C-alpha positions as YAML, in Angstrom:
chain: A
units: angstrom
residues:
- id: 1
  name: UNK
  ca: [-14.92, 33.74, -12.65]
- id: 2
  name: UNK
  ca: [-12.76, 34.78, -9.74]
- id: 3
  name: UNK
  ca: [-12.46, 33.02, -6.44]
- id: 4
  name: UNK
  ca: [-12.06, 34.89, -3.15]
- id: 5
  name: UNK
  ca: [-8.87, 33.99, -1.31]
- id: 6
  name: UNK
  ca: [-8.27, 34.06, 2.44]
- id: 7
  name: UNK
  ca: [-6.22, 37.27, 2.20]
- id: 8
  name: UNK
  ca: [-9.15, 39.17, 0.68]
- id: 9
  name: UNK
  ca: [-7.79, 39.12, -2.89]
- id: 10
  name: UNK
  ca: [-9.23, 37.00, -5.66]
- id: 11
  name: UNK
  ca: [-7.71, 34.68, -8.21]
- id: 12
  name: UNK
  ca: [-8.95, 34.01, -11.74]
- id: 13
  name: UNK
  ca: [-9.29, 30.52, -13.17]
- id: 14
  name: UNK
  ca: [-9.68, 28.56, -9.95]
- id: 15
  name: UNK
  ca: [-6.09, 27.33, -9.53]
- id: 16
  name: UNK
  ca: [-6.17, 28.07, -5.79]
- id: 17
  name: UNK
  ca: [-9.23, 25.88, -5.27]
- id: 18
  name: UNK
  ca: [-7.77, 23.05, -7.33]
- id: 19
  name: UNK
  ca: [-4.45, 23.23, -5.48]
- id: 20
  name: UNK
  ca: [-6.11, 23.07, -2.07]
- id: 21
  name: UNK
  ca: [-8.45, 20.26, -3.14]
- id: 22
  name: UNK
  ca: [-5.53, 18.21, -4.43]
- id: 23
  name: UNK
  ca: [-3.31, 18.81, -1.42]
- id: 24
  name: UNK
  ca: [-3.63, 16.38, 1.47]
- id: 25
  name: UNK
  ca: [-0.64, 17.97, 3.16]
- id: 26
  name: UNK
  ca: [-2.47, 21.10, 4.28]
- id: 27
  name: UNK
  ca: [-0.62, 23.32, 1.85]
- id: 28
  name: UNK
  ca: [2.81, 22.73, 3.36]
- id: 29
  name: UNK
  ca: [4.08, 21.57, -0.03]
- id: 30
  name: UNK
  ca: [5.82, 18.49, 1.34]
- id: 31
  name: UNK
  ca: [5.06, 15.11, -0.16]
- id: 32
  name: UNK
  ca: [3.05, 12.46, 1.64]
- id: 33
  name: UNK
  ca: [5.07, 10.14, 3.85]
- id: 34
  name: UNK
  ca: [5.53, 6.64, 2.40]
- id: 35
  name: UNK
  ca: [5.70, 3.77, 4.91]
- id: 36
  name: UNK
  ca: [6.00, 0.02, 4.41]
- id: 37
  name: UNK
  ca: [5.07, -2.89, 6.66]
- id: 38
  name: UNK
  ca: [5.29, -6.68, 6.73]
- id: 39
  name: UNK
  ca: [3.62, -8.86, 9.32]
- id: 40
  name: UNK
  ca: [3.29, -12.65, 9.54]
- id: 41
  name: UNK
  ca: [-0.11, -14.29, 9.51]
- id: 42
  name: UNK
  ca: [-1.48, -17.82, 9.65]
- id: 43
  name: UNK
  ca: [-4.33, -18.75, 7.33]
- id: 44
  name: UNK
  ca: [-7.60, -18.90, 9.29]
- id: 45
  name: UNK
  ca: [-8.11, -22.63, 8.61]
- id: 46
  name: UNK
  ca: [-4.65, -23.34, 10.08]
- id: 47
  name: UNK
  ca: [-5.02, -21.35, 13.32]
- id: 48
  name: UNK
  ca: [-6.80, -23.89, 15.51]
- id: 49
  name: UNK
  ca: [-4.77, -26.97, 14.63]
- id: 50
  name: UNK
  ca: [-2.86, -28.72, 17.38]
- id: 51
  name: UNK
  ca: [0.16, -29.40, 15.15]
- id: 52
  name: UNK
  ca: [3.50, -28.05, 16.28]
- id: 53
  name: UNK
  ca: [4.02, -24.47, 15.12]
- id: 54
  name: UNK
  ca: [6.47, -25.67, 12.46]
- id: 55
  name: UNK
  ca: [3.64, -27.35, 10.57]
- id: 56
  name: UNK
  ca: [1.49, -24.26, 10.46]
- id: 57
  name: UNK
  ca: [1.86, -22.47, 7.17]
- id: 58
  name: UNK
  ca: [2.86, -18.88, 7.82]
- id: 59
  name: UNK
  ca: [2.31, -16.23, 5.20]
- id: 60
  name: UNK
  ca: [3.11, -12.54, 5.02]
- id: 61
  name: UNK
  ca: [0.83, -9.54, 4.81]
- id: 62
  name: UNK
  ca: [2.68, -6.55, 3.33]
- id: 63
  name: UNK
  ca: [1.43, -3.01, 2.94]
- id: 64
  name: UNK
  ca: [2.53, 0.31, 1.45]
- id: 65
  name: UNK
  ca: [0.86, 3.34, 3.01]
- id: 66
  name: UNK
  ca: [0.82, 6.62, 1.09]
- id: 67
  name: UNK
  ca: [0.38, 9.05, 3.98]
- id: 68
  name: UNK
  ca: [-2.30, 7.50, 6.21]
- id: 69
  name: UNK
  ca: [-4.07, 5.35, 3.60]
- id: 70
  name: UNK
  ca: [-3.03, 2.08, 2.02]
- id: 71
  name: UNK
  ca: [-1.77, 2.31, -1.56]
- id: 72
  name: UNK
  ca: [-0.62, -1.28, -2.19]
- id: 73
  name: UNK
  ca: [-1.16, -4.52, -0.33]
- id: 74
  name: UNK
  ca: [0.39, -7.98, -0.80]
- id: 75
  name: UNK
  ca: [-0.61, -11.29, 0.71]
- id: 76
  name: UNK
  ca: [2.10, -13.89, 0.27]
- id: 77
  name: UNK
  ca: [0.89, -17.40, 1.03]
- id: 78
  name: UNK
  ca: [3.03, -20.54, 1.10]
- id: 79
  name: UNK
  ca: [2.33, -22.76, -1.91]
- id: 80
  name: UNK
  ca: [-0.18, -20.30, -3.36]
- id: 81
  name: UNK
  ca: [-0.10, -17.48, -5.86]
- id: 82
  name: UNK
  ca: [0.44, -14.15, -4.06]
- id: 83
  name: UNK
  ca: [-2.42, -11.67, -3.90]
- id: 84
  name: UNK
  ca: [-1.54, -8.14, -5.08]
- id: 85
  name: UNK
  ca: [-3.95, -5.29, -4.43]
- id: 86
  name: UNK
  ca: [-3.75, -1.62, -5.44]
- id: 87
  name: UNK
  ca: [-5.83, 1.37, -4.30]
- id: 88
  name: UNK
  ca: [-8.17, 2.51, -7.05]
- id: 89
  name: UNK
  ca: [-8.33, -1.00, -8.53]
- id: 90
  name: UNK
  ca: [-9.01, -3.35, -5.61]
- id: 91
  name: UNK
  ca: [-10.57, -1.00, -3.04]
- id: 92
  name: UNK
  ca: [-13.33, -3.44, -2.06]
- id: 93
  name: UNK
  ca: [-10.86, -6.14, -0.96]
- id: 94
  name: UNK
  ca: [-8.12, -3.99, 0.58]
- id: 95
  name: UNK
  ca: [-7.50, -2.95, 4.17]
- id: 96
  name: UNK
  ca: [-9.95, -0.11, 4.94]
- id: 97
  name: UNK
  ca: [-8.25, 1.15, 8.08]
- id: 98
  name: UNK
  ca: [-6.06, 4.23, 8.25]
- id: 99
  name: UNK
  ca: [-2.43, 3.67, 9.23]
- id: 100
  name: UNK
  ca: [-3.16, 4.85, 12.78]
- id: 101
  name: UNK
  ca: [-6.15, 2.50, 13.09]
- id: 102
  name: UNK
  ca: [-4.09, -0.56, 12.07]
- id: 103
  name: UNK
  ca: [-1.69, -0.24, 15.00]
- id: 104
  name: UNK
  ca: [1.16, -1.20, 12.65]
- id: 105
  name: UNK
  ca: [3.35, 1.72, 13.71]
- id: 106
  name: UNK
  ca: [3.58, 0.32, 17.24]
- id: 107
  name: UNK
  ca: [4.27, -3.31, 16.23]
- id: 108
  name: UNK
  ca: [7.94, -4.10, 16.80]
- id: 109
  name: UNK
  ca: [9.69, -5.19, 13.61]
- id: 110
  name: UNK
  ca: [6.65, -4.62, 11.38]
- id: 111
  name: UNK
  ca: [8.00, -1.59, 9.49]
- id: 112
  name: UNK
  ca: [10.30, -2.44, 6.59]
- id: 113
  name: UNK
  ca: [12.34, -0.42, 4.13]
- id: 114
  name: UNK
  ca: [10.86, 0.71, 0.82]
- id: 115
  name: UNK
  ca: [13.48, -1.36, -1.01]
- id: 116
  name: UNK
  ca: [12.40, -4.55, 0.83]
- id: 117
  name: UNK
  ca: [8.77, -3.98, -0.14]
- id: 118
  name: UNK
  ca: [9.64, -3.14, -3.76]
- id: 119
  name: UNK
  ca: [11.75, -6.31, -4.14]
- id: 120
  name: UNK
  ca: [8.82, -8.49, -3.04]
- id: 121
  name: UNK
  ca: [6.34, -6.45, -5.10]
- id: 122
  name: UNK
  ca: [8.36, -6.81, -8.29]
- id: 123
  name: UNK
  ca: [9.23, -10.47, -7.61]
- id: 124
  name: UNK
  ca: [5.52, -11.32, -7.39]
- id: 125
  name: UNK
  ca: [4.46, -9.49, -10.57]
- id: 126
  name: UNK
  ca: [3.59, -6.08, -9.14]
- id: 127
  name: UNK
  ca: [5.20, -4.10, -11.94]
- id: 128
  name: UNK
  ca: [3.12, -5.92, -14.57]
- id: 129
  name: UNK
  ca: [-0.05, -5.57, -12.47]
- id: 130
  name: UNK
  ca: [0.45, -1.79, -12.22]
- id: 131
  name: UNK
  ca: [1.15, -1.44, -15.96]
- id: 132
  name: UNK
  ca: [-1.96, -3.45, -16.83]
- id: 133
  name: UNK
  ca: [-4.19, -1.27, -14.59]
- id: 134
  name: UNK
  ca: [-2.41, 2.09, -14.79]
- id: 135
  name: UNK
  ca: [-5.52, 4.13, -15.57]
- id: 136
  name: UNK
  ca: [-7.23, 3.14, -12.30]
- id: 137
  name: UNK
  ca: [-4.46, 3.71, -9.72]
- id: 138
  name: UNK
  ca: [-5.49, 6.32, -7.13]
- id: 139
  name: UNK
  ca: [-2.16, 6.93, -5.34]
- id: 140
  name: UNK
  ca: [-0.14, 9.70, -6.98]
- id: 141
  name: UNK
  ca: [3.02, 8.17, -5.51]
- id: 142
  name: UNK
  ca: [2.31, 4.77, -7.11]
- id: 143
  name: UNK
  ca: [1.59, 6.49, -10.46]
- id: 144
  name: UNK
  ca: [4.99, 8.20, -10.26]
- id: 145
  name: UNK
  ca: [6.58, 4.89, -9.32]
- id: 146
  name: UNK
  ca: [5.04, 3.25, -12.39]
- id: 147
  name: UNK
  ca: [6.66, 5.92, -14.59]
- id: 148
  name: UNK
  ca: [10.05, 5.00, -13.07]
- id: 149
  name: UNK
  ca: [9.51, 1.33, -13.96]
- id: 150
  name: UNK
  ca: [9.68, 2.09, -17.73]
...
């Protein structure tokens, strides 16, 4: 079967349709932008206490966005096991907002370097988590990253 192309020609085999369906970049050929964020949070049961702020247990919410959608998310709580989430595996419990909707890009000091995110991710067992669930990961960037881990 041949597929009609925009220039009036046709292409056999459907590669053009597959390429455009797989490309979120609008055909420009450039890779999705990867951005990383870390923001402090206080556990909900700690927010309304009258204790001095030093006694409140502050945790960190960290996120890796592959283009405008979240690819990996980490919740680091004091005195608790960290929560690691990956798109394709943990979709029901991850942030559902696009990067623009989160407002993270306008929060001063929230954006961190890839290396800072990766250090925390690996320190808290992220490499092992990805390896264990590699068939379910939806971010192409994270799949490529997993191949680098070997």
